[in-house]
Short mmCIF file of C-alpha atoms in Angstrom, two decimals:
data_model
loop_
_atom_site.label_atom_id
_atom_site.label_comp_id
_atom_site.label_asym_id
_atom_site.label_seq_id
_atom_site.Cartn_x
_atom_site.Cartn_y
_atom_site.Cartn_z
CA MET A 1 -26.83 -195.04 -91.36
CA SER A 2 -23.08 -195.66 -91.52
CA ALA A 3 -20.52 -194.61 -88.96
CA SER A 4 -18.98 -192.14 -91.42
CA ILE A 5 -22.30 -190.30 -91.80
CA PHE A 6 -22.63 -190.12 -88.02
CA LEU A 7 -19.15 -188.63 -87.65
CA ILE A 8 -19.94 -186.02 -90.30
CA LEU A 9 -23.16 -185.02 -88.49
CA LEU A 10 -21.30 -184.84 -85.17
CA ALA A 11 -18.63 -182.57 -86.63
CA ILE A 12 -21.28 -180.27 -88.17
CA CYS A 13 -23.14 -179.97 -84.84
CA LEU A 14 -19.99 -179.11 -82.91
CA LEU A 15 -18.84 -176.60 -85.51
CA CYS A 16 -22.24 -174.91 -85.41
CA GLY A 17 -22.00 -174.60 -81.63
CA GLU A 18 -18.50 -173.11 -81.82
CA GLN A 19 -19.57 -170.69 -84.54
CA VAL A 20 -22.48 -169.38 -82.48
CA ALA A 21 -20.21 -169.03 -79.47
CA GLY A 22 -17.73 -167.05 -81.57
CA ASP A 23 -20.47 -164.76 -82.85
CA GLN A 24 -21.68 -164.15 -79.32
CA GLU A 25 -18.19 -163.25 -78.18
CA GLN A 26 -17.78 -160.73 -81.01
CA GLU A 27 -21.14 -159.15 -80.32
CA HIS A 28 -20.61 -159.25 -76.54
CA GLN A 29 -21.17 -155.77 -75.12
CA LEU A 30 -21.17 -155.09 -71.41
CA VAL A 31 -23.76 -152.55 -70.33
CA LEU A 32 -24.59 -151.40 -66.82
CA PRO A 33 -27.01 -151.67 -65.24
CA LEU A 34 -28.88 -153.47 -68.03
CA LEU A 35 -26.04 -155.85 -68.60
CA SER A 36 -25.56 -159.17 -70.23
CA ASP A 37 -24.74 -162.22 -68.16
CA SER A 38 -21.24 -160.99 -67.49
CA SER A 39 -21.65 -161.77 -63.80
CA GLN A 40 -20.46 -165.27 -64.71
CA LEU A 41 -16.75 -164.57 -65.05
CA GLY A 42 -13.75 -166.64 -65.80
CA ASP A 43 -10.56 -166.52 -63.77
CA ALA A 44 -7.28 -165.05 -64.89
CA GLN A 45 -4.25 -165.15 -62.64
CA LEU A 46 -3.22 -161.56 -63.29
CA VAL A 47 -1.73 -158.91 -61.03
CA PHE A 48 -1.57 -155.28 -62.16
CA SER A 49 0.08 -152.37 -60.42
CA ALA A 50 -2.13 -149.41 -59.47
CA GLU A 51 -0.50 -146.48 -61.26
CA SER A 52 -1.32 -143.25 -63.17
CA ASP A 53 -5.10 -143.44 -63.77
CA SER A 54 -5.55 -145.48 -60.59
CA TRP A 55 -6.98 -144.41 -57.26
CA MET A 56 -6.93 -145.94 -53.79
CA VAL A 57 -8.98 -145.39 -50.65
CA GLU A 58 -6.56 -146.09 -47.82
CA ASN A 59 -5.66 -149.73 -48.54
CA CYS A 60 -9.19 -151.14 -48.72
CA LEU A 61 -10.25 -150.12 -52.24
CA ALA A 62 -8.36 -149.68 -55.51
CA VAL A 63 -9.77 -148.66 -58.89
CA LYS A 64 -8.15 -148.25 -62.28
CA MET A 65 -10.08 -147.04 -65.33
CA VAL A 66 -10.33 -144.74 -68.32
CA ALA A 67 -13.77 -143.11 -68.23
CA GLN A 68 -15.82 -140.70 -70.31
CA MET A 69 -19.21 -139.12 -69.64
CA LYS A 70 -21.82 -138.12 -72.22
CA LEU A 71 -24.60 -135.94 -70.88
CA TYR A 72 -27.32 -133.55 -72.02
CA PRO A 73 -27.25 -130.15 -70.24
CA ASN A 74 -30.83 -129.49 -71.37
CA ASN A 75 -33.62 -131.24 -73.22
CA SER A 76 -32.11 -130.55 -76.61
CA ASN A 77 -30.20 -133.25 -78.47
CA ILE A 78 -26.89 -131.47 -77.89
CA VAL A 79 -24.58 -133.84 -76.08
CA VAL A 80 -21.57 -132.84 -74.00
CA THR A 81 -18.66 -135.28 -73.77
CA LYS A 82 -16.23 -135.06 -70.88
CA ASN A 83 -13.32 -137.29 -69.93
CA ILE A 84 -12.65 -138.19 -66.31
CA PRO A 85 -9.14 -136.77 -65.86
CA ALA A 86 -6.40 -139.09 -64.67
CA LEU A 87 -5.43 -136.33 -62.24
CA ALA A 88 -8.80 -136.46 -60.46
CA LYS A 89 -8.36 -136.57 -56.70
CA VAL A 90 -9.83 -139.04 -54.23
CA SER A 91 -12.44 -137.15 -52.22
CA PRO A 92 -12.39 -137.22 -48.40
CA THR A 93 -15.97 -138.52 -48.64
CA SER A 94 -14.59 -141.82 -49.98
CA SER A 95 -14.91 -144.54 -47.38
CA CYS A 96 -13.86 -148.07 -46.52
CA SER A 97 -17.04 -148.40 -44.45
CA TYR A 98 -19.69 -146.13 -45.96
CA VAL A 99 -22.17 -144.96 -43.30
CA ASN A 100 -20.39 -147.27 -40.84
CA SER A 101 -21.33 -150.28 -42.97
CA THR A 102 -18.89 -153.16 -43.35
CA THR A 103 -20.59 -154.21 -46.59
CA THR A 104 -20.38 -150.90 -48.52
CA GLN A 105 -17.35 -149.03 -49.77
CA VAL A 106 -17.27 -145.95 -51.97
CA LEU A 107 -14.71 -144.19 -54.12
CA THR A 108 -15.48 -140.56 -55.02
CA LEU A 109 -13.28 -138.76 -57.53
CA GLU A 110 -13.24 -134.96 -57.63
CA TRP A 111 -11.92 -132.59 -60.27
CA SER A 112 -12.56 -129.07 -61.57
CA GLU A 113 -12.67 -127.50 -65.01
CA ALA A 114 -12.49 -123.90 -66.18
CA ASP A 115 -15.51 -122.43 -67.93
CA PRO A 116 -15.20 -119.10 -69.87
CA SER A 117 -18.47 -117.71 -68.50
CA SER A 118 -18.72 -119.32 -65.05
CA GLY A 119 -15.11 -119.71 -63.94
CA ILE A 120 -14.01 -122.86 -62.13
CA LEU A 121 -16.68 -125.58 -62.00
CA SER A 122 -16.53 -128.70 -59.86
CA ARG A 123 -17.44 -132.27 -60.85
CA ASN A 124 -17.33 -135.66 -59.18
CA LEU A 125 -17.95 -139.34 -59.84
CA SER A 126 -18.70 -142.00 -57.21
CA LEU A 127 -18.50 -145.79 -57.46
CA TYR A 128 -20.24 -147.81 -54.75
CA PHE A 129 -19.24 -151.39 -53.95
CA TYR A 130 -21.37 -153.89 -52.06
CA LEU A 131 -20.21 -157.05 -50.30
CA ASN A 132 -22.63 -159.98 -50.25
CA ASN A 133 -21.65 -162.28 -47.40
CA THR A 134 -22.58 -165.46 -49.20
CA ILE A 135 -20.46 -168.61 -49.23
CA PRO A 136 -18.06 -167.77 -50.71
CA PRO A 137 -18.31 -163.97 -50.13
CA MET A 138 -18.85 -161.98 -53.35
CA TYR A 139 -18.78 -158.26 -54.06
CA THR A 140 -19.84 -156.00 -56.92
CA VAL A 141 -20.38 -152.45 -58.17
CA SER A 142 -23.79 -151.62 -56.73
CA MET A 143 -24.27 -148.00 -57.83
CA VAL A 144 -22.67 -145.18 -59.83
CA THR A 145 -23.43 -141.50 -59.21
CA SER A 146 -22.08 -138.21 -60.49
CA MET A 147 -22.53 -134.50 -59.77
CA TYR A 148 -21.67 -132.15 -62.62
CA GLN A 149 -21.65 -128.39 -61.99
CA LEU A 150 -23.10 -126.82 -65.09
CA SER A 151 -22.93 -123.11 -64.26
CA ARG A 152 -22.26 -120.68 -61.43
CA ASN A 153 -23.46 -117.11 -61.17
CA LYS A 154 -22.93 -114.63 -58.36
CA VAL A 155 -26.06 -112.77 -57.32
CA LEU A 156 -26.63 -110.06 -54.73
CA GLY A 157 -28.87 -110.61 -51.74
CA LYS A 158 -32.01 -108.56 -51.14
CA MET A 159 -31.43 -104.97 -50.03
CA SER A 160 -32.87 -103.83 -46.71
CA PRO A 161 -34.12 -100.24 -46.24
CA GLY A 162 -31.18 -97.92 -45.74
CA GLN A 163 -28.63 -100.60 -46.68
CA ASN A 164 -25.83 -99.69 -49.04
CA THR A 165 -25.35 -101.90 -52.10
CA THR A 166 -21.70 -102.32 -51.17
CA ASP A 167 -22.83 -104.02 -47.96
CA LEU A 168 -24.83 -106.67 -49.78
CA GLU A 169 -23.47 -110.19 -49.55
CA SER A 170 -23.08 -111.92 -52.89
CA LYS A 171 -24.31 -115.49 -53.16
CA SER A 172 -23.56 -118.20 -55.66
CA ASP A 173 -26.45 -119.46 -57.74
CA SER A 174 -25.32 -122.70 -59.37
CA LYS A 175 -26.88 -125.32 -61.59
CA PHE A 176 -25.88 -128.97 -61.27
CA ILE A 177 -26.65 -132.13 -63.23
CA ARG A 178 -27.24 -134.96 -60.79
CA MET A 179 -26.80 -138.44 -62.29
CA THR A 180 -27.33 -141.87 -60.76
CA THR A 181 -27.92 -145.47 -61.70
CA THR A 182 -29.71 -145.99 -58.36
CA THR A 183 -29.00 -149.37 -56.78
CA MET A 184 -28.40 -151.87 -59.54
CA ASN A 185 -30.83 -154.77 -59.52
CA PRO A 186 -29.80 -157.42 -60.26
CA LEU A 187 -26.26 -156.82 -59.11
CA GLN A 188 -23.63 -157.10 -61.80
CA PHE A 189 -20.01 -158.26 -61.96
CA MET A 190 -20.07 -160.51 -58.92
CA VAL A 191 -16.44 -161.02 -57.95
CA PRO A 192 -15.12 -163.33 -55.22
CA LYS A 193 -13.70 -161.51 -52.25
CA ASN A 194 -9.89 -161.30 -52.24
CA ARG A 195 -9.89 -161.03 -56.02
CA SER A 196 -10.12 -158.03 -58.35
CA PHE A 197 -12.21 -157.50 -61.47
CA LEU A 198 -10.51 -156.74 -64.79
CA CYS A 199 -12.08 -155.78 -68.12
CA GLU A 200 -10.33 -154.21 -71.09
CA GLU A 201 -13.60 -153.99 -73.03
CA SER A 202 -15.84 -150.92 -72.92
CA LEU A 203 -18.50 -150.95 -70.23
CA THR A 204 -21.43 -148.56 -70.60
CA VAL A 205 -23.25 -147.24 -67.56
CA GLU A 206 -26.63 -145.63 -68.12
CA MET A 207 -27.61 -143.02 -65.53
CA MET A 208 -30.77 -141.05 -64.90
CA ALA A 209 -30.11 -137.31 -64.94
CA GLU A 210 -31.82 -134.20 -63.63
CA LEU A 211 -31.00 -130.52 -63.33
CA ILE A 212 -30.92 -129.25 -59.74
CA THR A 213 -30.22 -125.94 -58.00
CA THR A 214 -27.59 -125.16 -55.37
CA ASP A 215 -29.81 -126.33 -52.52
CA GLY A 216 -30.56 -129.62 -54.29
CA THR A 217 -34.06 -128.69 -55.47
CA PRO A 218 -34.95 -130.62 -58.69
CA ASP A 219 -35.46 -128.25 -61.59
CA GLU A 220 -35.77 -130.30 -64.77
CA LYS A 221 -35.59 -133.94 -65.88
CA LEU A 222 -32.93 -134.54 -68.50
CA GLN A 223 -32.13 -137.26 -70.98
CA LYS A 224 -30.16 -140.19 -69.59
CA ALA A 225 -26.43 -139.76 -69.33
CA MET A 226 -23.90 -142.40 -70.33
CA LEU A 227 -20.63 -143.32 -68.64
CA THR A 228 -18.22 -145.38 -70.72
CA ILE A 229 -15.42 -147.15 -68.88
CA SER A 230 -12.54 -149.07 -70.43
CA SER A 231 -9.39 -150.70 -69.02
CA PHE A 232 -11.47 -151.14 -65.89
CA GLN A 233 -10.11 -152.86 -62.82
CA PHE A 234 -11.40 -152.65 -59.29
CA ASP A 235 -10.34 -154.33 -56.07
CA ALA A 236 -12.63 -153.71 -53.09
CA PHE A 237 -12.84 -155.08 -49.56
CA ARG A 238 -9.13 -155.76 -49.55
CA PRO A 239 -7.79 -157.48 -46.40
CA THR A 240 -6.05 -155.23 -43.93
CA THR A 241 -2.96 -157.43 -44.11
CA LEU A 242 -2.66 -157.07 -47.89
CA SER A 243 0.08 -154.46 -47.61
CA THR A 244 2.32 -157.13 -46.12
CA ILE A 245 1.47 -159.61 -48.90
CA LEU A 246 1.66 -157.42 -52.02
CA PRO A 247 3.88 -154.39 -52.61
CA SER A 248 1.58 -151.38 -52.32
CA PRO A 249 -0.17 -150.35 -54.43
CA GLN A 250 -1.14 -153.47 -56.38
CA PHE A 251 -4.33 -155.26 -57.34
CA GLN A 252 -5.11 -158.77 -56.18
CA PRO A 253 -5.33 -161.61 -58.77
CA ALA A 254 -8.00 -160.70 -61.29
CA THR A 255 -11.22 -162.22 -62.54
CA SER A 256 -11.44 -161.23 -66.19
CA CYS A 257 -14.61 -160.38 -68.10
CA SER A 258 -12.93 -161.52 -71.33
CA SER A 259 -12.58 -165.10 -70.11
CA PRO A 260 -15.14 -167.58 -71.42
CA SER A 261 -18.42 -167.09 -69.61
CA ALA A 262 -21.19 -169.54 -68.87
CA THR A 263 -23.30 -168.10 -71.69
CA ASP A 264 -20.60 -169.03 -74.22
CA LEU A 265 -21.03 -172.68 -73.27
CA VAL A 266 -24.72 -172.75 -74.19
CA PRO A 267 -24.21 -173.11 -77.97
CA ILE A 268 -21.60 -175.81 -77.39
CA VAL A 269 -23.95 -177.70 -75.07
CA VAL A 270 -26.73 -177.43 -77.67
CA GLY A 271 -24.39 -178.75 -80.36
CA CYS A 272 -23.34 -181.66 -78.19
CA SER A 273 -26.97 -182.39 -77.35
CA LEU A 274 -27.84 -182.52 -81.04
CA ALA A 275 -24.90 -184.83 -81.63
CA GLY A 276 -26.09 -187.05 -78.78
CA LEU A 277 -29.58 -187.11 -80.23
CA VAL A 278 -28.21 -188.19 -83.61
CA PHE A 279 -26.18 -190.88 -81.86
CA PHE A 280 -29.19 -192.33 -80.05
CA ILE A 281 -31.27 -192.25 -83.25
CA MET A 282 -28.51 -194.11 -85.05
CA VAL A 283 -28.23 -196.69 -82.23
CA GLY A 284 -32.01 -197.18 -82.24
CA TYR A 285 -31.96 -197.57 -86.00
CA LEU A 286 -29.17 -200.16 -85.91
CA VAL A 287 -30.81 -202.11 -83.07
CA GLY A 288 -34.15 -202.12 -84.89
CA ARG A 289 -32.51 -203.20 -88.10
CA ARG A 290 -30.63 -205.96 -86.32
CA LYS A 291 -33.83 -207.25 -84.75
CA ALA A 292 -35.54 -207.18 -88.12
CA GLU A 293 -32.69 -209.17 -89.68
CA VAL A 294 -32.76 -211.74 -86.85
CA LYS A 295 -36.52 -212.03 -87.16
CA GLY A 296 -36.21 -212.46 -90.91
CA CYS A 297 -33.62 -215.20 -90.51
CA ALA A 298 -35.80 -216.97 -87.96
CA THR A 299 -38.75 -216.86 -90.36
CA VAL A 300 -36.67 -218.34 -93.17
CA VAL A 301 -35.47 -221.16 -90.87
CA GLU A 302 -39.02 -221.94 -89.78
CA GLN A 303 -40.22 -222.06 -93.37
CA GLY A 304 -37.35 -224.42 -94.25
CA GLU A 305 -38.25 -226.76 -91.40
CA VAL A 306 -41.90 -226.84 -92.48
CA GLU A 307 -40.92 -227.77 -95.99
#
């Protein structure tokens, strides 16, 4: 086998590896919580200002995203699509230390929408972040939940004997869709502390959904809801001194999901391994051939000496 043939085989192996890596990148879709291996993220030295569709909890947590929910209000195949408005407000229930925990932070967005038959209906979306105190410390989105008010009707209380109907107190009988991913296992999008996560690609969150009453009593299981997030950046567990380092509000340097991941290296490693295998086969072939030639020459010399 000549050196030129070896070089051709090496080039083919490497090109095959790069082609597979390119195909994987094109087909790469990030889905939560059943996600690809996007927890292995590359680094991008980027800093983005938190503006417009961005929200902050004090100075400990910043989130920027464009989000849309698709849900089923009943067990029919009719889907309702709702955008998370950029004017959604940060709820007072948002916390830098959820339930007095130093490893959990939560951002809850609240907004309301007008319904022709029910009036003003309230909705919310919560993102939970968990800090894993490893070395180095890493954090991630650990859970996503949402409460979607579906309807609201005023009903009159029960009438007591002798009570006038005008004295009856009206009560609100509402229906809500409760959605949750539950705690994600395994955790996704592990980001080093003191860095933010940035992804311009669409991320899809799948959430279990159920219809509940005003008092939280489950009424009916529904089809799974989907939350699609794009232009997503989050920055949790920010240091308390960050306001003196970066002009507020800004995100810390970002770890980007679009950077080459560890999974993209697999095809390249396979291609290089194949090239290495071809190389060793060629070396073994040449060594064996050389030994055969030396042995043949030695045999010819011995025969000449005998003669």
